[in-house]
Amino acid sequence: MASSSDNEEVRVLGKWASPFSNRIDLALKLKGVPYKYSEEDLANKSLDLLKYNPVHKKVPVLVHNGNSIAESLVILEYIDEVWNNNNNHAFLPQDPYHRALARFWCKTLDDKILPAIWNACWSDEKGREKAVEEALEALKILQDELKDKKFFGGETIGLVDIAANFIGYWVSILQEIAGLELLTIEKFPKLYEWSQEYINHPVIKEGLPPRDELFAFFKASAKK
Amino acid sequence: MGEDNSNVVLLDFWPSSYGMRVKIALQEKGVSYECRQEDFEAKSSLLLEMNPIHKMIPVLIHNGKPICESLNIVEYIDEVWNHKPSLLPSDPYKRSQARFWGNYIDKNVYSRGKKVWNGKVEEKEESKKQFIECLKMLEEELGEKPYFGGDEFGYVDVALVPFTSWFYTYETLGNLSIEAFVPKLVGWTKRCMEKQSVAKSLPHPHNIYDFALKYREAHGYE
């Protein structure tokens, strides 16, 4: 089943600066799956985007065998299930309990951790102190989960590591623009170390957007 | 095979649609379990220990280990007790669609529904419109199928059907008729209620209504 899929075209509709979209790039690169990428302009949505994600009209969207899948975490699990032979890097372990844990952490990243950090980085004077406190709390619980592992997935990159690309890469840029110290080696040594392993991982490194361009993009948004 | 049923505990709060999802899944699989009710004003030390990050129910404790987040628990149940009936389809694309709709239901039904029965009075008409829009989207997804899962009751059905125990509350406190807007969805509700796993897991709508009234009295309109 996996080998015949290799010959089918894989398309990704995304936005280069979006961590959610980037998760898909990282996942496909880790699996060694070639794909065609289309950059979407959300202010001017393409007919393809409206066709492939009629419910939310958002990116990322994966198109495979003519079928479209939306929602980054849903797409990641799909990718892991379809490209699953021994040569492909598995994102989830086999054991149901550890799979459930990984899914829980992905959801917690999206529902609680990412919003807390995002809010802190874009907060105004009034809400700043509380927002920063919540962001630091969120980073702490994430670091506690990492424990002494190299990656959240153990020795290799797993589903949670892919989902945590925002933490590994985007946070350092956003906190610099906001003039905040959130994820630093002093405050969160283990999580910081993970972020360095992450962005220097040979496949991840190639899959992340260029730092200076990302910096410029968010800096421009901050001015508005 | 022969998975140990003797150590399955569910931390629950009976009006919670999320807790009901887990009950339905356990019933579908024929898994016996102990159900412990949590008091939201005074969370037990077990709940705080088992779900320290969110401190919310449902939590499934299996052989002493906690699994949190209702749809996550449903997948876990499907994987551990992997005999029939299967809750998720085996095809990866169909699984992705099931998860997509589970996620849609998670993000929309509870929050929009709550605005209908407990939202600000001046926003009521808009809240009703948004809620119905969400149900219409789901009815469209159901199409002509007997269940969201197709011929068989499955993951998306499990995700949505608990909220139907709240329909009477939405209708009475929101002053609307759900059947008038989404008759096919209401038909699906009745079909689901014929299943023992659903009928046993959902409280009577009038009990939910009484709970909602007491809640509104205690907390006011939000």
CSV table of N, CA, C and O in Angstrom, one decimal, chain B residues 14-76:
chain,number,residue,atom,x,y,z
B,14,TRP,N,-21.3,13.9,35.3
B,14,TRP,CA,-22.4,13.3,34.5
B,14,TRP,C,-23.0,14.2,33.4
B,14,TRP,O,-23.4,13.7,32.4
B,15,PRO,N,-23.1,15.6,33.5
B,15,PRO,CA,-23.6,16.3,32.4
B,15,PRO,C,-22.7,16.6,31.3
B,15,PRO,O,-23.0,17.1,30.3
B,16,SER,N,-21.4,16.1,31.5
B,16,SER,CA,-20.4,16.4,30.4
B,16,SER,C,-20.5,15.6,29.2
B,16,SER,O,-20.4,14.3,29.3
B,17,SER,N,-20.7,16.2,28.0
B,17,SER,CA,-20.8,15.5,26.8
B,17,SER,C,-19.5,14.8,26.5
B,17,SER,O,-19.5,13.7,25.9
B,18,TYR,N,-18.4,15.3,27.0
B,18,TYR,CA,-17.1,14.7,26.8
B,18,TYR,C,-16.9,13.4,27.5
B,18,TYR,O,-16.4,12.4,27.0
B,19,GLY,N,-17.5,13.4,28.8
B,19,GLY,CA,-17.5,12.1,29.5
B,19,GLY,C,-18.3,11.1,28.9
B,19,GLY,O,-18.0,9.9,28.9
B,20,MET,N,-19.5,11.5,28.3
B,20,MET,CA,-20.4,10.6,27.7
B,20,MET,C,-19.7,9.9,26.5
B,20,MET,O,-20.0,8.7,26.3
B,21,ARG,N,-18.9,10.6,25.8
B,21,ARG,CA,-18.2,10.0,24.7
B,21,ARG,C,-17.4,8.7,25.1
B,21,ARG,O,-17.4,7.7,24.5
B,22,VAL,N,-16.7,8.9,26.3
B,22,VAL,CA,-15.9,7.7,26.8
B,22,VAL,C,-16.8,6.6,27.2
B,22,VAL,O,-16.5,5.4,26.9
B,23,LYS,N,-17.9,6.9,27.8
B,23,LYS,CA,-18.8,5.9,28.3
B,23,LYS,C,-19.3,5.1,27.1
B,23,LYS,O,-19.4,3.8,27.1
B,24,ILE,N,-19.7,5.8,26.0
B,24,ILE,CA,-20.2,5.1,24.8
B,24,ILE,C,-19.2,4.2,24.3
B,24,ILE,O,-19.4,3.0,23.9
B,25,ALA,N,-17.9,4.7,24.2
B,25,ALA,CA,-16.9,3.9,23.6
B,25,ALA,C,-16.6,2.6,24.4
B,25,ALA,O,-16.4,1.5,23.9
B,26,LEU,N,-16.6,2.8,25.7
B,26,LEU,CA,-16.4,1.6,26.6
B,26,LEU,C,-17.5,0.6,26.5
B,26,LEU,O,-17.3,-0.6,26.4
B,27,GLN,N,-18.8,1.1,26.4
B,27,GLN,CA,-19.9,0.3,26.2
B,27,GLN,C,-19.9,-0.5,24.9
B,27,GLN,O,-20.2,-1.7,24.8
B,28,GLU,N,-19.5,0.2,23.8
B,28,GLU,CA,-19.4,-0.4,22.5
B,28,GLU,C,-18.4,-1.6,22.5
B,28,GLU,O,-18.6,-2.6,21.8
B,29,LYS,N,-17.4,-1.4,23.3
B,29,LYS,CA,-16.4,-2.5,23.3
B,29,LYS,C,-16.6,-3.5,24.4
B,29,LYS,O,-15.9,-4.5,24.6
B,30,GLY,N,-17.7,-3.3,25.2
B,30,GLY,CA,-18.0,-4.3,26.2
B,30,GLY,C,-17.0,-4.3,27.4
B,30,GLY,O,-16.8,-5.3,28.0
B,31,VAL,N,-16.4,-3.1,27.7
B,31,VAL,CA,-15.4,-3.0,28.7
B,31,VAL,C,-16.1,-2.6,30.0
B,31,VAL,O,-16.8,-1.6,30.1
B,32,SER,N,-15.9,-3.4,31.1
B,32,SER,CA,-16.5,-2.9,32.3
B,32,SER,C,-15.5,-2.0,33.0
B,32,SER,O,-14.3,-2.1,32.9
B,33,TYR,N,-16.1,-1.0,33.7
B,33,TYR,CA,-15.3,0.0,34.3
B,33,TYR,C,-16.0,0.6,35.6
B,33,TYR,O,-17.2,0.4,35.7
B,34,GLU,N,-15.2,1.2,36.4
B,34,GLU,CA,-15.7,2.0,37.5
B,34,GLU,C,-15.8,3.4,37.1
B,34,GLU,O,-14.9,4.0,36.6
B,35,CYS,N,-17.0,4.0,37.4
B,35,CYS,CA,-17.2,5.4,37.1
B,35,CYS,C,-17.2,6.2,38.4
B,35,CYS,O,-18.0,5.9,39.3
B,36,ARG,N,-16.3,7.2,38.5
B,36,ARG,CA,-16.3,8.1,39.7
B,36,ARG,C,-16.7,9.5,39.3
B,36,ARG,O,-16.1,10.1,38.4
B,37,GLN,N,-17.7,10.0,40.0
B,37,GLN,CA,-18.1,11.4,39.7
B,37,GLN,C,-17.3,12.4,40.4
B,37,GLN,O,-16.9,12.3,41.5
B,38,GLU,N,-16.9,13.4,39.6
B,38,GLU,CA,-16.1,14.5,40.2
B,38,GLU,C,-17.0,15.7,40.5
B,38,GLU,O,-18.0,15.9,39.8
B,39,ASP,N,-16.7,16.4,41.5
B,39,ASP,CA,-17.4,17.6,41.9
B,39,ASP,C,-16.6,18.8,41.4
B,39,ASP,O,-15.5,19.0,41.9
B,40,PHE,N,-17.1,19.6,40.5
B,40,PHE,CA,-16.3,20.7,40.0
B,40,PHE,C,-15.9,21.8,41.0
B,40,PHE,O,-15.0,22.5,40.7
B,41,GLU,N,-16.7,21.9,42.0
B,41,GLU,CA,-16.4,22.9,43.0
B,41,GLU,C,-15.2,22.4,43.9
B,41,GLU,O,-14.6,23.1,44.6
B,42,ALA,N,-15.1,21.1,43.9
B,42,ALA,CA,-14.0,20.5,44.8
B,42,ALA,C,-13.4,19.3,44.1
B,42,ALA,O,-13.8,18.1,44.3
B,43,LYS,N,-12.4,19.5,43.2
B,43,LYS,CA,-11.9,18.4,42.5
B,43,LYS,C,-11.1,17.5,43.4
B,43,LYS,O,-10.4,17.9,44.2
B,44,SER,N,-11.2,16.2,43.1
B,44,SER,CA,-10.6,15.2,43.9
B,44,SER,C,-9.1,15.2,43.7
B,44,SER,O,-8.6,15.7,42.7
B,45,SER,N,-8.3,14.7,44.7
B,45,SER,CA,-6.9,14.7,44.6
B,45,SER,C,-6.5,13.7,43.5
B,45,SER,O,-5.5,13.9,42.8
B,46,LEU,N,-7.3,12.7,43.2
B,46,LEU,CA,-7.0,11.8,42.2
B,46,LEU,C,-7.1,12.5,40.8
B,46,LEU,O,-6.2,12.3,40.0
B,47,LEU,N,-8.1,13.3,40.6
B,47,LEU,CA,-8.2,14.1,39.3
B,47,LEU,C,-7.0,15.0,39.1
B,47,LEU,O,-6.4,15.0,38.1
B,48,LEU,N,-6.6,15.7,40.2
B,48,LEU,CA,-5.5,16.6,40.1
B,48,LEU,C,-4.2,15.9,39.9
B,48,LEU,O,-3.3,16.4,39.2
B,49,GLU,N,-4.1,14.7,40.4
B,49,GLU,CA,-2.9,13.9,40.2
B,49,GLU,C,-2.9,13.3,38.8
B,49,GLU,O,-1.8,13.3,38.1
B,50,MET,N,-4.0,12.9,38.3
B,50,MET,CA,-4.1,12.2,37.0
B,50,MET,C,-4.1,13.2,35.8
B,50,MET,O,-3.7,12.8,34.7
B,51,ASN,N,-4.6,14.4,36.0
B,51,ASN,CA,-4.6,15.4,34.9
B,51,ASN,C,-4.2,16.7,35.5
B,51,ASN,O,-4.9,17.7,35.5
B,52,PRO,N,-2.9,16.8,35.9
B,52,PRO,CA,-2.4,18.0,36.5
B,52,PRO,C,-2.4,19.2,35.6
B,52,PRO,O,-2.5,20.3,36.0
B,53,ILE,N,-2.3,19.0,34.3
B,53,ILE,CA,-2.2,20.1,33.4
B,53,ILE,C,-3.5,20.8,33.1
B,53,ILE,O,-3.6,22.0,33.1
B,54,HIS,N,-4.5,20.0,32.9
B,54,HIS,CA,-5.8,20.7,32.5
B,54,HIS,C,-6.8,20.6,33.7
B,54,HIS,O,-7.8,21.3,33.7
B,55,LYS,N,-6.6,19.6,34.6
B,55,LYS,CA,-7.5,19.4,35.7
B,55,LYS,C,-9.0,19.2,35.3
B,55,LYS,O,-9.9,19.8,35.9
B,56,MET,N,-9.2,18.5,34.2
B,56,MET,CA,-10.5,18.3,33.7
B,56,MET,C,-10.9,16.9,33.5
B,56,MET,O,-10.0,16.1,33.2
B,57,ILE,N,-12.1,16.6,33.5
B,57,ILE,CA,-12.6,15.3,33.1
B,57,ILE,C,-13.0,15.3,31.6
B,57,ILE,O,-13.2,16.4,31.1
B,58,PRO,N,-13.1,14.2,31.0
B,58,PRO,CA,-12.9,12.9,31.5
B,58,PRO,C,-11.4,12.5,31.5
B,58,PRO,O,-10.6,13.0,30.8
B,59,VAL,N,-11.1,11.6,32.5
B,59,VAL,CA,-9.8,11.0,32.5
B,59,VAL,C,-10.1,9.5,32.6
B,59,VAL,O,-10.9,9.0,33.4
B,60,LEU,N,-9.4,8.7,31.8
B,60,LEU,CA,-9.5,7.3,31.9
B,60,LEU,C,-8.3,6.8,32.6
B,60,LEU,O,-7.2,7.2,32.2
B,61,ILE,N,-8.4,6.0,33.6
B,61,ILE,CA,-7.2,5.5,34.3
B,61,ILE,C,-7.2,4.0,34.0
B,61,ILE,O,-8.1,3.3,34.4
B,62,HIS,N,-6.3,3.5,33.3
B,62,HIS,CA,-6.2,2.1,32.9
B,62,HIS,C,-4.9,1.6,33.5
B,62,HIS,O,-3.8,2.0,33.2
B,63,ASN,N,-5.1,0.6,34.3
B,63,ASN,CA,-3.9,0.0,35.0
B,63,ASN,C,-3.1,1.1,35.7
B,63,ASN,O,-1.8,1.0,35.6
B,64,GLY,N,-3.8,2.0,36.3
B,64,GLY,CA,-3.1,3.1,37.0
B,64,GLY,C,-2.5,4.2,36.2
B,64,GLY,O,-2.1,5.2,36.7
B,65,LYS,N,-2.6,4.1,34.8
B,65,LYS,CA,-2.1,5.2,34.0
B,65,LYS,C,-3.2,6.0,33.4
B,65,LYS,O,-4.2,5.5,32.9
B,66,PRO,N,-3.0,7.4,33.5
B,66,PRO,CA,-4.1,8.2,33.0
B,66,PRO,C,-4.0,8.5,31.5
B,66,PRO,O,-3.0,8.7,31.0
B,67,ILE,N,-5.2,8.6,30.9
B,67,ILE,CA,-5.3,9.1,29.5
B,67,ILE,C,-6.3,10.2,29.5
B,67,ILE,O,-7.4,10.0,30.1
B,68,CYS,N,-6.0,11.3,29.0
B,68,CYS,CA,-6.8,12.5,29.0
B,68,CYS,C,-7.2,13.0,27.6
B,68,CYS,O,-6.6,12.6,26.7
B,69,GLU,N,-8.3,13.9,27.6
B,69,GLU,CA,-8.8,14.4,26.4
B,69,GLU,C,-9.7,13.3,25.7
B,69,GLU,O,-9.3,12.3,25.3
B,70,SER,N,-11.0,13.6,25.7
B,70,SER,CA,-12.0,12.6,25.4
B,70,SER,C,-11.8,11.9,24.0
B,70,SER,O,-11.9,10.7,24.0
B,71,LEU,N,-11.5,12.6,22.9
B,71,LEU,CA,-11.3,11.9,21.7
B,71,LEU,C,-10.1,11.1,21.7
B,71,LEU,O,-10.0,10.0,21.0
B,72,ASN,N,-9.1,11.6,22.4
B,72,ASN,CA,-7.8,10.8,22.6
B,72,ASN,C,-8.1,9.5,23.3
B,72,ASN,O,-7.6,8.4,22.9
B,73,ILE,N,-9.0,9.6,24.3
B,73,ILE,CA,-9.4,8.4,25.1
B,73,ILE,C,-10.1,7.4,24.2
B,73,ILE,O,-9.9,6.2,24.2
B,74,VAL,N,-11.0,8.0,23.3
B,74,VAL,CA,-11.8,7.1,22.4
B,74,VAL,C,-10.8,6.3,21.5
B,74,VAL,O,-11.0,5.1,21.3
B,75,GLU,N,-9.8,7.0,21.0
B,75,GLU,CA,-8.8,6.3,20.1
B,75,GLU,C,-8.1,5.3,20.9
B,75,GLU,O,-7.8,4.2,20.4
B,76,TYR,N,-7.7,5.6,22.1
B,76,TYR,CA,-7.0,4.7,22.9
B,76,TYR,C,-7.8,3.4,23.2
B,76,TYR,O,-7.3,2.3,23.0
